Amino acid sequence: MTAPAESDDATHVVPVVCNHDCGGRCRLEAHVRGGRVVRITTDESPDLADRPQLRACLRGRAIGSRLNDPNRLLYPMKRVGARGEGRFERVSWDEAIDLVTSRLQRAVKTYGPGSVFIHHGNGDEGAISGVAAARRLMNLMGGHLAYYNSYTSACLNYTAPFITGRRDTSSYQTLPHSKLIVLNGFNPAETIFETNSCHYLARAKDAGAKVIVIDPRLTETAATFADEWLPLKPTTDVALFVAMAHVIVTEGLQDQAFLDTFCIGFDERHMPDGVPEGLSFRSYVLGAADGTPKTPEWAAPITGIDAATIRRVAIDYATHKPAQLLQGCGPQRHAYGEQSVRAGITLACMTGNLGRLGGGWGGGEGGRSLGLPIGGFPTGTNGVKARIPVFLWTDAVVRGTEMTERDGVKDGPLESNIKFIFNIAGNTLVNQHADINRTVAILRDERLVEFIVVSDQLLTPSARFADVLLPADHSLERNDLGSPWTGERYVVFGNKVVEPPGECCHEYWWLSRVAERLGLEPAFTEGKTREDWLRQIVAEARAGDASFPDYDELRSQGLYRKTPEPYVAFEKEIADPAHHPFATPSGRIEIFSKTLYDMQHPEIPGVPSYLAAWEGPEADLVGRYPLQCIGPHAKTRINSTYDENGWMEEAEPRTMWISRQDAAARHIADGDTVNVFNDRGALLARARVTRRMRPGVVSVPQGAWYTPDEHGVCHRGSVNILTSQRPTPLAHGNGQHTMLVDVRKA
Ligand code: SF4
């Protein structure tokens, strides 16, 4: 299938894919006429209970308006003003590639390949991304400074293995088997995560499941699915969970046989050797060690949830089996996000839910990958072994060679501070990283990062900091493949439907030209075009699955799909522990982790514990900044993608939610422009005064593009002007939802 010709007046309907940074992969159909995409529709195949449609959300349906955005970058440019000013002049591709090549050579020769950082760039999640291509090139040059973790789920990924040996979550197909579902900071009605997350949630409701939503906002998920909404104070979910544990223990509702068989550290009878008495989870909950029983009455003022409700919810949770406790990514993007993960898993163990159909604990975007065996683009071996937690990249710019294991550096030390950055299809360079004012001050100092190359479709806040700015193609301007992160088993083919405008191209093309100048082109391309690599990926999939279509069949069908069985996390370990021990030092679920205890770190306790957040409701700073602020995902954006899109602005204008009480105390009316501020910065937002927000908390959806005025106040309301770069203690992840602010009428 080729792109319809410009002169062709007929409308062609062509299968394409939404490859945004969302766990789903939805089917789209591009209606193409005269060389332009004139309409986008989505999956109209039969909608079956076990094979639901792969229907797109409003973001996927707006893909055409992004494609046709009149502000698309069309030509290579180089910076002419100060870095960050956003002033560029057009150059030829040859000049741009020469400049990138010479500065890359200089960085590698002067500081070593470990001075080159390929930034977090999730704007393009196709099978062959520009980030993957840059990694391949750098690995041929000796390597690059790599990172671990993500901004999405650092605490989830890093912490769960200490407890259960790996992070694992049952697939959403198991939800209809649940009697009770607790959603902690999880809002799939807006964030989606997986194309059919809400389909399975709805089926669970139809089958009679009770749903409890814990969230300071009455989200659309809470409004649609919740039987009960618990509007707790952000950062206090662990206090709620340990108080629930107190009720379960004192009522004798725990599944003692499960705990005795599969866990260590729940009680004093099952502790690892070499640990003093009184440090089990039960002892912590009952207050044996610190004299403070973690009763519902103890938790009520911390969480803002009354004791009777905590007691009732705990009993409901312990007596409705199977029960699933699912947490979104928000609760672990807090000061001590690690503890949310540990406490959630512990509750699932106390109630014997782990490893059982319809039960368990889940974190983040749902189940593990059940994906079809489609490979990716081979990136080679990184010769630079040191890695940093991604959230500390600004520290690696300023003091990389001084960073140690305490900063989360693995296989260090770093050979250099970061001197050269590839920023491809990413807005984390400025917009999505915390504390924008600190970030831009670092990036403006050309003695630190000496060169930044950016490839993108639009002049994002990050792209404004480019030294060379390259125009990227759009996913509808190339062939590509998409498969979901988790839970489902399918591959969507995304057809090229139109030619790229101007001189836009995929990064593989210009990185091949850089490789050519470095004498590495034969090794980089192996004589293959990007299309050849796609064909190779499909051929490899066919080698492992005889029913997988060949490239041209897949291209014309647009989809290859298998219906998966519900996946139950840790099913084997629970069914047959003798042959399938947990991949922990003890072979059991480590409610008490000796590995963590031995760190002897006051913020990394041996058992899941409530720790008051540094900018939480119990912090001294509340006197100056009395409101907690969270930055949830908006349904109109995938992180910052689509913030510039007029359709999305119309669908849901950007607002800051504030309770009626907090608004009244500040004489703020619905629709007023307000200034939200703390010591790190300030932004303007339109107030939405609503009873859907818990008093004491405001929400500023993350992803708005940083647009400062002459005083540095962000007029579009980018929440990261307020967030902190302080990492979480164990995972070194982003606690970006932990911040205190105040609000006044602008
Ligand atoms: S953003 Fe996610 S849910 Fe929405 S259409 Fe794209 S893949 Fe589907």
Tab-separated table of N, CA and C in Angstrom, residues 151-229:
chain	number	residue	atom	x	y	z
A	151	TYR	N	10.314	8.337	33.961
A	151	TYR	CA	9.525	9.321	34.710
A	151	TYR	C	8.143	8.746	35.044
A	152	THR	N	7.806	7.633	34.416
A	152	THR	CA	6.481	7.052	34.596
A	152	THR	C	6.390	6.237	35.873
A	153	SER	N	7.337	5.352	36.075
A	153	SER	CA	7.125	4.336	37.109
A	153	SER	C	8.426	3.939	37.803
A	154	ALA	N	9.237	4.920	38.146
A	154	ALA	CA	10.545	4.624	38.751
A	154	ALA	C	10.394	3.825	40.038
A	155	CYS	N	9.523	4.287	40.936
A	155	CYS	CA	9.409	3.600	42.229
A	155	CYS	C	8.780	2.218	42.079
A	156	LEU	N	7.834	2.088	41.167
A	156	LEU	CA	7.228	0.779	40.925
A	156	LEU	C	8.279	-0.214	40.453
A	157	ASN	N	8.987	0.161	39.424
A	157	ASN	CA	9.939	-0.770	38.814
A	157	ASN	C	11.089	-1.100	39.745
A	158	TYR	N	11.516	-0.116	40.496
A	158	TYR	CA	12.710	-0.297	41.302
A	158	TYR	C	12.399	-1.042	42.606
A	159	THR	N	11.212	-0.801	43.160
A	159	THR	CA	10.915	-1.292	44.506
A	159	THR	C	10.343	-2.701	44.515
A	160	ALA	N	9.411	-2.977	43.599
A	160	ALA	CA	8.719	-4.271	43.651
A	160	ALA	C	9.694	-5.456	43.658
A	161	PRO	N	10.801	-5.429	42.902
A	161	PRO	CA	11.706	-6.586	42.938
A	161	PRO	C	12.276	-6.880	44.323
A	162	PHE	N	12.418	-5.888	45.183
A	162	PHE	CA	12.904	-6.171	46.542
A	162	PHE	C	11.896	-7.024	47.318
A	163	ILE	N	10.637	-6.908	46.951
A	163	ILE	CA	9.584	-7.571	47.732
A	163	ILE	C	9.204	-8.915	47.107
A	164	THR	N	8.985	-8.896	45.801
A	164	THR	CA	8.481	-10.097	45.132
A	164	THR	C	9.433	-10.627	44.052
A	165	GLY	N	10.593	-10.046	43.948
A	165	GLY	CA	11.570	-10.532	42.974
A	165	GLY	C	11.427	-9.895	41.612
A	166	ARG	N	10.259	-9.436	41.300
A	166	ARG	CA	10.025	-8.712	40.047
A	166	ARG	C	8.749	-7.907	40.207
A	167	ARG	N	8.620	-6.907	39.341
A	167	ARG	CA	7.342	-6.198	39.295
A	167	ARG	C	6.415	-6.997	38.393
A	168	ASP	N	5.252	-7.304	38.882
A	168	ASP	CA	4.330	-8.071	38.045
A	168	ASP	C	2.900	-7.735	38.453
A	169	THR	N	2.024	-7.740	37.489
A	169	THR	CA	0.643	-7.351	37.703
A	169	THR	C	-0.250	-8.221	36.841
A	170	SER	N	-1.346	-8.648	37.377
A	170	SER	CA	-2.295	-9.432	36.578
A	170	SER	C	-2.875	-8.572	35.459
A	171	SER	N	-3.285	-9.224	34.397
A	171	SER	CA	-3.830	-8.449	33.273
A	171	SER	C	-5.243	-7.974	33.599
A	172	TYR	N	-5.665	-6.941	32.869
A	172	TYR	CA	-6.997	-6.396	33.122
A	172	TYR	C	-8.108	-7.416	32.828
A	173	GLN	N	-7.780	-8.420	32.039
A	173	GLN	CA	-8.800	-9.447	31.768
A	173	GLN	C	-9.206	-10.189	33.036
A	174	THR	N	-8.409	-10.060	34.093
A	174	THR	CA	-8.779	-10.744	35.347
A	174	THR	C	-9.784	-9.932	36.164
A	175	LEU	N	-9.985	-8.666	35.820
A	175	LEU	CA	-10.851	-7.816	36.647
A	175	LEU	C	-12.282	-8.359	36.791
A	176	PRO	N	-12.882	-8.908	35.727
A	176	PRO	CA	-14.250	-9.412	35.920
A	176	PRO	C	-14.347	-10.550	36.935
A	177	HIS	N	-13.222	-11.078	37.370
A	177	HIS	CA	-13.241	-12.143	38.384
A	177	HIS	C	-13.119	-11.578	39.799
A	178	SER	N	-12.980	-10.280	39.934
A	178	SER	CA	-12.779	-9.671	41.249
A	178	SER	C	-14.122	-9.355	41.913
A	179	LYS	N	-14.132	-9.500	43.227
A	179	LYS	CA	-15.332	-9.103	43.983
A	179	LYS	C	-15.205	-7.653	44.471
A	180	LEU	N	-13.954	-7.248	44.650
A	180	LEU	CA	-13.713	-5.881	45.134
A	180	LEU	C	-12.467	-5.350	44.419
A	181	ILE	N	-12.539	-4.107	43.994
A	181	ILE	CA	-11.400	-3.502	43.311
A	181	ILE	C	-11.122	-2.155	43.978
A	182	VAL	N	-9.888	-2.002	44.450
A	182	VAL	CA	-9.478	-0.728	45.047
A	182	VAL	C	-8.529	-0.057	44.058
A	183	LEU	N	-8.894	1.129	43.625
A	183	LEU	CA	-8.056	1.883	42.689
A	183	LEU	C	-7.409	3.023	43.466
A	184	ASN	N	-6.112	2.918	43.653
A	184	ASN	CA	-5.395	3.938	44.415
A	184	ASN	C	-4.695	4.893	43.441
A	185	GLY	N	-5.218	6.100	43.337
A	185	GLY	CA	-4.598	7.074	42.430
A	185	GLY	C	-4.543	6.571	41.004
A	186	PHE	N	-5.546	5.837	40.610
A	186	PHE	CA	-5.554	5.206	39.284
A	186	PHE	C	-6.787	5.703	38.540
A	187	ASN	N	-6.571	6.266	37.367
A	187	ASN	CA	-7.633	6.981	36.671
A	187	ASN	C	-7.698	6.571	35.202
A	188	PRO	N	-7.965	5.289	34.931
A	188	PRO	CA	-7.913	4.832	33.536
A	188	PRO	C	-8.980	5.443	32.632
A	189	ALA	N	-10.060	5.987	33.222
A	189	ALA	CA	-11.072	6.598	32.352
A	189	ALA	C	-10.484	7.777	31.581
A	190	GLU	N	-9.427	8.380	32.104
A	190	GLU	CA	-8.807	9.510	31.399
A	190	GLU	C	-7.431	9.152	30.846
A	191	THR	N	-6.649	8.413	31.618
A	191	THR	CA	-5.290	8.125	31.146
A	191	THR	C	-5.237	6.893	30.249
A	192	ILE	N	-6.239	6.037	30.326
A	192	ILE	CA	-6.418	4.818	29.540
A	192	ILE	C	-5.386	3.735	29.904
A	193	PHE	N	-4.114	4.016	29.690
A	193	PHE	CA	-3.015	3.080	29.944
A	193	PHE	C	-3.002	1.901	28.992
A	194	GLU	N	-4.151	1.227	28.924
A	194	GLU	CA	-4.229	0.091	28.020
A	194	GLU	C	-5.576	0.237	27.332
A	195	THR	N	-5.610	0.032	26.027
A	195	THR	CA	-6.782	0.415	25.236
A	195	THR	C	-8.105	0.029	25.904
A	196	ASN	N	-8.158	-1.174	26.501
A	196	ASN	CA	-9.440	-1.640	27.035
A	196	ASN	C	-9.485	-1.748	28.556
A	197	SER	N	-8.677	-0.944	29.246
A	197	SER	CA	-8.702	-0.994	30.709
A	197	SER	C	-10.125	-0.759	31.240
A	198	CYS	N	-10.806	0.212	30.701
A	198	CYS	CA	-12.151	0.528	31.216
A	198	CYS	C	-13.194	-0.504	30.770
A	199	HIS	N	-12.946	-1.155	29.655
A	199	HIS	CA	-13.850	-2.230	29.224
A	199	HIS	C	-13.891	-3.315	30.305
A	200	TYR	N	-12.706	-3.702	30.796
A	200	TYR	CA	-12.665	-4.773	31.804
A	200	TYR	C	-13.147	-4.275	33.167
A	201	LEU	N	-12.925	-3.013	33.441
A	201	LEU	CA	-13.453	-2.448	34.680
A	201	LEU	C	-14.989	-2.443	34.640
A	202	ALA	N	-15.530	-2.098	33.496
A	202	ALA	CA	-16.993	-2.098	33.341
A	202	ALA	C	-17.542	-3.512	33.454
A	203	ARG	N	-16.821	-4.465	32.895
A	203	ARG	CA	-17.285	-5.859	33.012
A	203	ARG	C	-17.258	-6.312	34.469
A	204	ALA	N	-16.249	-5.859	35.191
A	204	ALA	CA	-16.183	-6.220	36.615
A	204	ALA	C	-17.384	-5.646	37.361
A	205	LYS	N	-17.725	-4.400	37.050
A	205	LYS	CA	-18.894	-3.783	37.688
A	205	LYS	C	-20.164	-4.560	37.325
A	206	ASP	N	-20.283	-4.904	36.039
A	206	ASP	CA	-21.468	-5.666	35.603
A	206	ASP	C	-21.579	-6.991	36.347
A	207	ALA	N	-20.405	-7.559	36.680
A	207	ALA	CA	-20.404	-8.856	37.380
A	207	ALA	C	-20.594	-8.683	38.879
A	208	GLY	N	-20.742	-7.436	39.322
A	208	GLY	CA	-21.069	-7.200	40.731
A	208	GLY	C	-19.932	-6.739	41.606
A	209	ALA	N	-18.765	-6.450	41.026
A	209	ALA	CA	-17.637	-6.015	41.859
A	209	ALA	C	-17.923	-4.646	42.476
A	210	LYS	N	-17.469	-4.496	43.716
A	210	LYS	CA	-17.513	-3.184	44.348
A	210	LYS	C	-16.207	-2.469	44.021
A	211	VAL	N	-16.289	-1.178	43.722
A	211	VAL	CA	-15.086	-0.414	43.364
A	211	VAL	C	-14.905	0.742	44.338
A	212	ILE	N	-13.713	0.809	44.911
A	212	ILE	CA	-13.357	1.911	45.817
A	212	ILE	C	-12.227	2.689	45.162
A	213	VAL	N	-12.398	3.980	45.041
A	213	VAL	CA	-11.362	4.818	44.422
A	213	VAL	C	-10.754	5.731	45.482
A	214	ILE	N	-9.424	5.663	45.596
A	214	ILE	CA	-8.682	6.535	46.525
A	214	ILE	C	-8.023	7.609	45.680
A	215	ASP	N	-8.415	8.833	45.862
A	215	ASP	CA	-7.868	9.907	45.029
A	215	ASP	C	-8.311	11.248	45.614
A	216	PRO	N	-7.447	12.233	45.696
A	216	PRO	CA	-7.917	13.532	46.194
A	216	PRO	C	-8.908	14.209	45.246
A	217	ARG	N	-8.970	13.741	44.002
A	217	ARG	CA	-9.932	14.296	43.041
A	217	ARG	C	-11.032	13.276	42.779
A	218	LEU	N	-12.230	13.749	42.570
A	218	LEU	CA	-13.283	12.878	42.060
A	218	LEU	C	-13.059	12.806	40.544
A	219	THR	N	-12.203	11.895	40.156
A	219	THR	CA	-11.823	11.769	38.753
A	219	THR	C	-12.986	11.198	37.944
A	220	GLU	N	-12.802	11.139	36.647
A	220	GLU	CA	-13.859	10.522	35.831
A	220	GLU	C	-13.966	9.032	36.134
A	221	THR	N	-12.853	8.420	36.504
A	221	THR	CA	-12.914	7.009	36.917
A	221	THR	C	-13.755	6.880	38.178
A	222	ALA	N	-13.513	7.768	39.142
A	222	ALA	CA	-14.281	7.704	40.387
A	222	ALA	C	-15.759	7.985	40.103
A	223	ALA	N	-16.013	9.009	39.273
A	223	ALA	CA	-17.400	9.377	38.989
A	223	ALA	C	-18.126	8.254	38.255
A	224	THR	N	-17.404	7.522	37.410
A	224	THR	CA	-18.038	6.496	36.582
A	224	THR	C	-18.171	5.163	37.311
A	225	PHE	N	-17.115	4.779	38.033
A	225	PHE	CA	-17.070	3.398	38.528
A	225	PHE	C	-17.183	3.253	40.043
A	226	ALA	N	-16.890	4.312	40.797
A	226	ALA	CA	-16.709	4.101	42.241
A	226	ALA	C	-18.021	3.908	42.984
A	227	ASP	N	-18.047	2.892	43.842
A	227	ASP	CA	-19.102	2.785	44.847
A	227	ASP	C	-18.754	3.670	46.031
A	228	GLU	N	-17.449	3.892	46.203
A	228	GLU	CA	-17.012	4.726	47.318
A	228	GLU	C	-15.762	5.484	46.894
A	229	TRP	N	-15.733	6.749	47.232
A	229	TRP	CA	-14.576	7.608	46.906
A	229	TRP	C	-13.914	8.030	48.215
